[in-house]
Short mmCIF file of C-alpha atoms in Angstrom, two decimals:
data_model
loop_
_atom_site.label_atom_id
_atom_site.label_comp_id
_atom_site.label_asym_id
_atom_site.label_seq_id
_atom_site.Cartn_x
_atom_site.Cartn_y
_atom_site.Cartn_z
CA MET A 97 0.00 0.00 0.00
CA ARG A 98 2.86 2.37 0.88
CA LYS A 99 4.45 1.78 -2.54
CA LEU A 100 1.15 2.52 -4.26
CA LEU A 101 0.72 5.78 -2.33
CA LEU A 102 4.25 6.90 -3.19
CA ALA A 103 3.71 6.07 -6.83
CA GLY A 104 0.47 8.05 -6.82
CA ILE A 105 2.14 11.07 -5.29
CA THR A 106 4.92 10.91 -7.89
CA VAL A 107 2.43 10.82 -10.77
CA ALA A 108 0.44 13.70 -9.25
CA MET A 109 3.58 15.83 -8.94
CA MET A 110 4.52 15.15 -12.54
CA ALA A 111 1.08 16.22 -13.69
CA THR A 112 0.97 19.43 -11.64
CA PRO A 113 1.15 22.47 -14.02
CA ALA A 114 3.00 24.54 -11.44
CA LEU A 115 5.87 22.11 -11.63
CA ALA A 116 6.03 22.15 -15.41
CA ALA A 117 8.31 24.50 -17.35
CA GLN A 118 9.34 27.56 -15.35
CA THR A 119 7.82 30.88 -16.35
CA TYR A 120 10.32 33.73 -16.63
CA LYS A 121 9.58 37.41 -16.12
CA PHE A 122 11.55 39.39 -18.68
CA VAL A 123 11.36 43.19 -18.75
CA ILE A 124 11.83 45.42 -21.75
CA VAL A 125 12.71 48.97 -20.67
CA PRO A 126 12.44 51.70 -23.35
CA LYS A 127 13.96 55.15 -23.15
CA ALA A 128 10.46 56.67 -23.18
CA MET A 129 6.98 55.15 -23.39
CA ASN A 130 5.61 58.17 -25.25
CA ASN A 131 7.88 57.32 -28.18
CA PRO A 132 5.87 55.17 -30.64
CA PHE A 133 9.07 53.57 -31.93
CA PHE A 134 9.23 51.50 -28.75
CA ASP A 135 5.62 50.33 -29.14
CA PHE A 136 6.89 48.04 -31.90
CA ALA A 137 9.61 46.61 -29.65
CA ARG A 138 6.88 45.95 -27.05
CA ASP A 139 4.70 44.23 -29.65
CA GLY A 140 7.57 42.03 -30.81
CA CYS A 141 8.39 41.14 -27.22
CA GLN A 142 4.81 40.21 -26.38
CA LYS A 143 4.33 38.21 -29.57
CA ARG A 144 7.46 36.17 -28.98
CA ALA A 145 6.62 35.65 -25.29
CA LYS A 146 3.23 34.23 -26.28
CA GLU A 147 4.81 31.94 -28.85
CA LEU A 148 7.38 30.61 -26.38
CA GLY A 149 4.74 30.10 -23.72
CA ASN A 150 6.97 30.21 -20.63
CA ILE A 151 7.77 33.93 -20.72
CA GLU A 152 5.95 36.96 -19.38
CA CYS A 153 6.96 40.11 -21.25
CA ILE A 154 6.78 43.18 -19.02
CA TYR A 155 7.04 46.57 -20.77
CA LYS A 156 7.80 49.59 -18.62
CA GLY A 157 9.94 52.71 -18.85
CA PRO A 158 9.76 56.45 -18.22
CA VAL A 159 6.78 58.19 -19.79
CA GLU A 160 9.19 60.75 -21.23
CA HIS A 161 12.93 60.69 -21.87
CA GLU A 162 14.26 60.90 -18.30
CA PRO A 163 17.46 58.91 -17.62
CA ALA A 164 17.12 59.27 -13.84
CA THR A 165 13.60 57.83 -13.95
CA GLN A 166 14.77 54.98 -16.17
CA ALA A 167 17.47 54.16 -13.61
CA GLN A 168 14.89 54.15 -10.79
CA ILE A 169 12.56 51.87 -12.74
CA ILE A 170 15.41 49.40 -13.26
CA GLN A 171 16.24 49.53 -9.55
CA ASP A 172 12.61 48.66 -8.78
CA PHE A 173 12.81 45.63 -11.06
CA ILE A 174 16.07 44.56 -9.38
CA THR A 175 14.24 44.68 -6.06
CA GLN A 176 11.43 42.58 -7.55
CA LYS A 177 14.05 40.03 -8.68
CA VAL A 178 12.82 39.71 -12.26
CA ASP A 179 14.50 37.10 -14.45
CA GLY A 180 16.03 39.36 -17.09
CA LEU A 181 16.23 42.93 -18.38
CA ALA A 182 16.42 44.32 -21.93
CA ILE A 183 17.22 48.04 -21.80
CA SER A 184 17.31 50.82 -24.38
CA VAL A 185 19.99 52.97 -22.76
CA ALA A 186 19.01 56.61 -22.36
CA ASP A 187 22.25 57.72 -20.71
CA THR A 188 25.33 55.52 -20.95
CA ALA A 189 27.03 56.66 -17.73
CA ALA A 190 23.91 56.34 -15.56
CA MET A 191 22.84 53.05 -17.07
CA THR A 192 26.27 51.43 -16.73
CA LYS A 193 25.79 51.69 -12.95
CA SER A 194 22.25 50.26 -13.16
CA ILE A 195 23.44 47.34 -15.27
CA GLU A 196 26.22 46.64 -12.76
CA ALA A 197 23.66 46.62 -9.93
CA ALA A 198 21.38 44.20 -11.80
CA THR A 199 24.29 41.90 -12.66
CA ALA A 200 25.43 41.88 -9.01
CA ALA A 201 21.89 40.80 -8.08
CA GLY A 202 22.12 37.86 -10.50
CA ILE A 203 19.83 39.37 -13.14
CA PRO A 204 21.08 39.03 -16.72
CA VAL A 205 20.99 42.27 -18.72
CA ILE A 206 21.02 42.84 -22.45
CA THR A 207 20.58 46.12 -24.32
CA PHE A 208 18.46 46.83 -27.36
CA ASP A 209 18.22 49.86 -29.67
CA SER A 210 20.79 51.81 -27.62
CA ASP A 211 23.86 50.12 -26.17
CA ALA A 212 26.21 50.58 -23.22
CA PRO A 213 29.26 48.77 -24.60
CA GLY A 214 31.51 49.43 -21.61
CA SER A 215 29.02 47.94 -19.16
CA LYS A 216 28.38 44.40 -17.91
CA ARG A 217 25.53 43.82 -20.34
CA ILE A 218 25.74 40.41 -21.97
CA ALA A 219 24.53 41.31 -25.46
CA TYR A 220 23.24 44.12 -27.66
CA ILE A 221 20.36 43.69 -30.12
CA GLY A 222 19.52 46.42 -32.58
CA THR A 223 20.81 48.69 -35.28
CA ASN A 224 24.43 49.19 -36.21
CA ASN A 225 24.14 52.88 -35.40
CA LYS A 226 27.33 53.96 -37.16
CA GLU A 227 26.02 52.30 -40.33
CA PHE A 228 22.67 53.96 -39.70
CA GLY A 229 24.28 57.41 -39.65
CA LEU A 230 26.32 56.58 -42.75
CA ALA A 231 23.13 55.52 -44.54
CA LEU A 232 21.40 58.80 -43.63
CA GLY A 233 24.34 60.85 -44.88
CA LYS A 234 24.74 58.81 -48.05
CA GLN A 235 21.05 59.20 -48.81
CA LEU A 236 21.36 62.98 -48.57
CA LEU A 237 24.46 62.90 -50.77
CA LYS A 238 22.62 60.81 -53.36
CA LEU A 239 19.63 63.16 -53.40
CA ARG A 240 21.68 66.39 -53.33
CA PRO A 241 25.26 65.82 -54.56
CA GLY A 242 25.61 69.59 -55.06
CA GLY A 243 25.75 70.08 -51.30
CA GLY A 244 24.92 73.06 -49.14
CA LYS A 245 24.44 73.73 -45.44
CA TYR A 246 22.89 71.03 -43.27
CA ALA A 247 21.93 70.43 -39.65
CA MET A 248 21.02 67.45 -37.53
CA VAL A 249 18.46 66.97 -34.77
CA SER A 250 19.30 64.36 -32.12
CA GLY A 251 17.54 63.04 -29.01
CA GLY A 252 19.33 62.73 -25.67
CA PRO A 253 22.92 63.99 -25.40
CA GLY A 254 23.91 61.01 -23.26
CA ALA A 255 22.70 58.31 -25.66
CA ALA A 256 25.63 56.47 -27.28
CA ASN A 257 23.53 55.16 -30.17
CA LEU A 258 22.57 58.68 -31.25
CA ALA A 259 26.15 59.94 -30.97
CA GLU A 260 27.19 57.09 -33.30
CA ARG A 261 24.53 58.12 -35.82
CA VAL A 262 25.72 61.72 -35.75
CA ASP A 263 29.29 60.53 -36.31
CA GLY A 264 28.10 58.36 -39.19
CA VAL A 265 26.35 61.25 -40.94
CA ARG A 266 29.45 63.41 -40.61
CA GLU A 267 31.67 60.64 -41.95
CA ALA A 268 29.40 60.07 -44.96
CA LEU A 269 29.45 63.78 -45.84
CA LYS A 270 33.13 64.38 -45.12
CA GLY A 271 34.92 65.67 -48.20
CA SER A 272 31.65 66.48 -49.97
CA LYS A 273 30.15 69.89 -50.69
CA TRP A 274 27.96 69.64 -47.58
CA ALA A 275 28.85 71.73 -44.51
CA GLU A 276 27.31 71.34 -41.05
CA VAL A 277 26.07 74.57 -39.45
CA GLY A 278 27.00 75.71 -35.96
CA GLY A 279 24.71 74.50 -33.17
CA SER A 280 24.17 71.15 -34.88
CA PRO A 281 23.08 68.72 -33.64
CA THR A 282 20.31 70.01 -31.45
CA PHE A 283 18.94 67.73 -28.71
CA CYS A 284 15.17 67.28 -28.37
CA ASN A 285 15.28 64.59 -25.65
CA ASP A 286 12.98 62.42 -27.79
CA ASP A 287 10.22 65.07 -27.59
CA PRO A 288 8.39 65.42 -30.95
CA ALA A 289 7.23 68.99 -30.28
CA ALA A 290 10.74 70.05 -29.27
CA ALA A 291 12.20 68.40 -32.39
CA ILE A 292 9.80 70.31 -34.65
CA GLN A 293 10.54 73.58 -32.86
CA GLN A 294 14.27 72.99 -33.22
CA MET A 295 13.88 72.35 -36.94
CA THR A 296 11.94 75.60 -37.22
CA ASP A 297 14.62 77.46 -35.28
CA LEU A 298 17.37 76.01 -37.49
CA ARG A 299 15.57 77.22 -40.61
CA THR A 300 15.09 80.66 -39.08
CA ALA A 301 18.71 80.95 -37.96
CA THR A 302 20.04 79.80 -41.35
CA PRO A 303 17.63 80.88 -44.14
CA ASP A 304 19.79 79.14 -46.78
CA LEU A 305 19.83 75.85 -44.85
CA ALA A 306 19.62 73.15 -47.52
CA ALA A 307 18.89 70.04 -45.43
CA ILE A 308 17.93 68.75 -42.01
CA ILE A 309 18.61 65.19 -40.88
CA PRO A 310 16.79 64.12 -37.70
CA VAL A 311 18.75 61.04 -36.57
CA GLY A 312 15.58 59.69 -34.96
CA GLY A 313 11.99 59.87 -36.12
CA TRP A 314 10.82 62.24 -33.34
CA PRO A 315 9.52 65.20 -35.41
CA MET A 316 7.43 62.87 -37.57
CA PHE A 317 5.88 61.23 -34.51
CA ALA A 318 3.69 64.36 -34.34
CA PRO A 319 2.40 64.21 -37.94
CA GLU A 320 0.30 67.37 -37.93
CA GLY A 321 3.11 69.44 -36.42
CA PHE A 322 5.56 68.02 -38.92
CA LYS A 323 3.18 68.83 -41.78
CA ALA A 324 2.89 72.40 -40.53
CA PHE A 325 6.69 72.72 -40.51
CA ALA A 326 7.09 71.11 -43.94
CA ASN A 327 4.29 73.17 -45.48
CA ARG A 328 6.21 76.35 -44.73
CA SER A 329 9.04 74.94 -46.86
CA LYS A 330 6.95 72.86 -49.29
CA LYS A 331 7.93 74.87 -52.33
CA ASP A 332 11.60 74.42 -51.51
CA ILE A 333 11.10 70.69 -50.80
CA ASP A 334 9.30 70.17 -54.10
CA SER A 335 11.93 72.09 -56.05
CA GLY A 336 14.85 70.29 -54.42
CA LYS A 337 16.09 73.40 -52.66
CA PHE A 338 15.44 71.97 -49.17
CA THR A 339 15.81 68.28 -48.31
CA LEU A 340 14.56 66.22 -45.37
CA VAL A 341 16.15 62.83 -44.75
CA VAL A 342 14.66 61.35 -41.57
CA ALA A 343 15.44 58.30 -39.46
CA ASP A 344 12.87 55.51 -38.87
CA THR A 345 10.01 54.13 -40.93
CA LEU A 346 6.89 53.97 -38.76
CA ARG A 347 3.66 53.97 -40.72
CA MET A 348 2.91 57.62 -39.96
CA GLN A 349 6.34 58.46 -41.41
CA LEU A 350 5.78 56.40 -44.54
CA GLU A 351 2.49 58.25 -45.07
CA LEU A 352 4.20 61.62 -44.66
CA LEU A 353 6.86 60.62 -47.19
CA ASN A 354 4.20 59.35 -49.56
CA GLU A 355 2.41 62.70 -49.32
CA GLY A 356 5.60 64.60 -50.19
CA TYR A 357 6.48 65.98 -46.76
CA ALA A 358 9.97 64.43 -46.77
CA ASN A 359 12.47 63.12 -49.30
CA ALA A 360 13.74 59.88 -47.79
CA LEU A 361 13.62 57.67 -44.69
CA VAL A 362 16.11 55.21 -43.27
CA GLY A 363 14.39 52.77 -40.97
CA GLN A 364 15.17 50.33 -38.19
CA ARG A 365 13.38 47.12 -37.16
CA PRO A 366 12.14 47.55 -33.58
CA PHE A 367 9.62 44.69 -33.76
CA GLU A 368 12.47 42.29 -34.47
CA MET A 369 14.46 43.81 -31.60
CA GLY A 370 11.65 42.90 -29.19
CA GLU A 371 11.43 39.35 -30.53
CA LYS A 372 15.16 38.71 -30.38
CA ALA A 373 15.41 40.22 -26.90
CA MET A 374 13.11 37.48 -25.58
CA ASP A 375 14.99 34.73 -27.43
CA THR A 376 18.32 35.99 -26.11
CA LEU A 377 17.25 36.33 -22.47
CA LEU A 378 15.70 32.85 -22.54
CA ALA A 379 18.88 31.38 -24.01
CA ILE A 380 20.92 33.05 -21.26
CA LYS A 381 18.65 31.61 -18.57
CA LYS A 382 19.14 28.17 -20.11
CA GLY A 383 22.88 28.59 -19.83
CA GLU A 384 23.41 28.86 -23.57
CA LYS A 385 26.05 31.05 -25.16
CA VAL A 386 24.60 33.99 -27.09
CA PRO A 387 26.14 36.37 -29.66
CA GLU A 388 27.34 39.59 -28.08
CA ILE A 389 26.08 41.68 -30.98
CA VAL A 390 22.96 41.02 -33.08
CA TYR A 391 22.28 43.62 -35.78
CA THR A 392 18.69 43.77 -37.03
CA GLY A 393 19.26 45.69 -40.29
CA LEU A 394 18.03 48.84 -42.03
CA ASP A 395 15.37 49.77 -44.59
CA LEU A 396 15.91 52.55 -47.16
CA VAL A 397 12.71 54.23 -48.32
CA THR A 398 12.18 56.92 -50.97
CA LYS A 399 9.22 57.98 -53.11
CA ASP A 400 10.12 55.09 -55.43
CA ASN A 401 9.36 52.30 -52.95
CA VAL A 402 7.21 53.93 -50.26
CA ALA A 403 3.94 52.64 -51.77
CA LYS A 404 5.26 49.08 -51.52
CA MET A 405 6.29 49.63 -47.88
CA LEU A 406 2.80 50.90 -47.04
CA LYS A 407 1.12 47.70 -48.25
#
């Protein structure tokens, strides 16, 4: 009888769902939740978590671009002892300390979109940001080989990924007939309204400004405001006198390009970043070796292929 009881208990334990595959809580932390770019990373994360079945994807970051708030949110997740963190780094110096704290607590950390290469993060998933900047600059050079004065709009001054894009643009245009104006890049801290205002101010300060390159899609994330800005220069845009080459390819941006409010877009793949972040954190938890760098690629969009991209 005792043997039968023990056998029954063993079978019951094997059948108990709670003792089946462990469920991991992985957190994806964007720079700012009011930035629609990160919505796609969230969607990719949640889709992949559902497919894998044993992952809960938690999406939380600052409402606006605030590095100190991002650091506090990560500290809260360290306290909660989550199973893994995927962070888009808003400020490299601040986040290096947060990553060290998470690692000391036994929580694996990867970065996505924006890296902290000198930190204890295990892997980076996202765009090759130097190549991204080069692609933006080369696109401008292709559209306007005759050159002129140009300016850039960036996001947060402490974000390494944005600094790499700025460097890439400058490298692509080095030795050409393009010259960067003083005060470039401006920093909008990922705020669409601020980005549009800065573009307006750049045009006012330099009436013969021939191009603006936002190295992130921020001004287009407020479509009506961007239209208002572009409409004031629409004649120059249509004639080729003023050129807008903008980063990212969210649908609202593709529509603006299709309607003639910009000349070209260079896009990233945030949905794929969210998917691969879940795969990578799960592999780490299983003790598997993962690539330190996973680049997700770029998309070049002009009036010639924008209709196809919108389908």
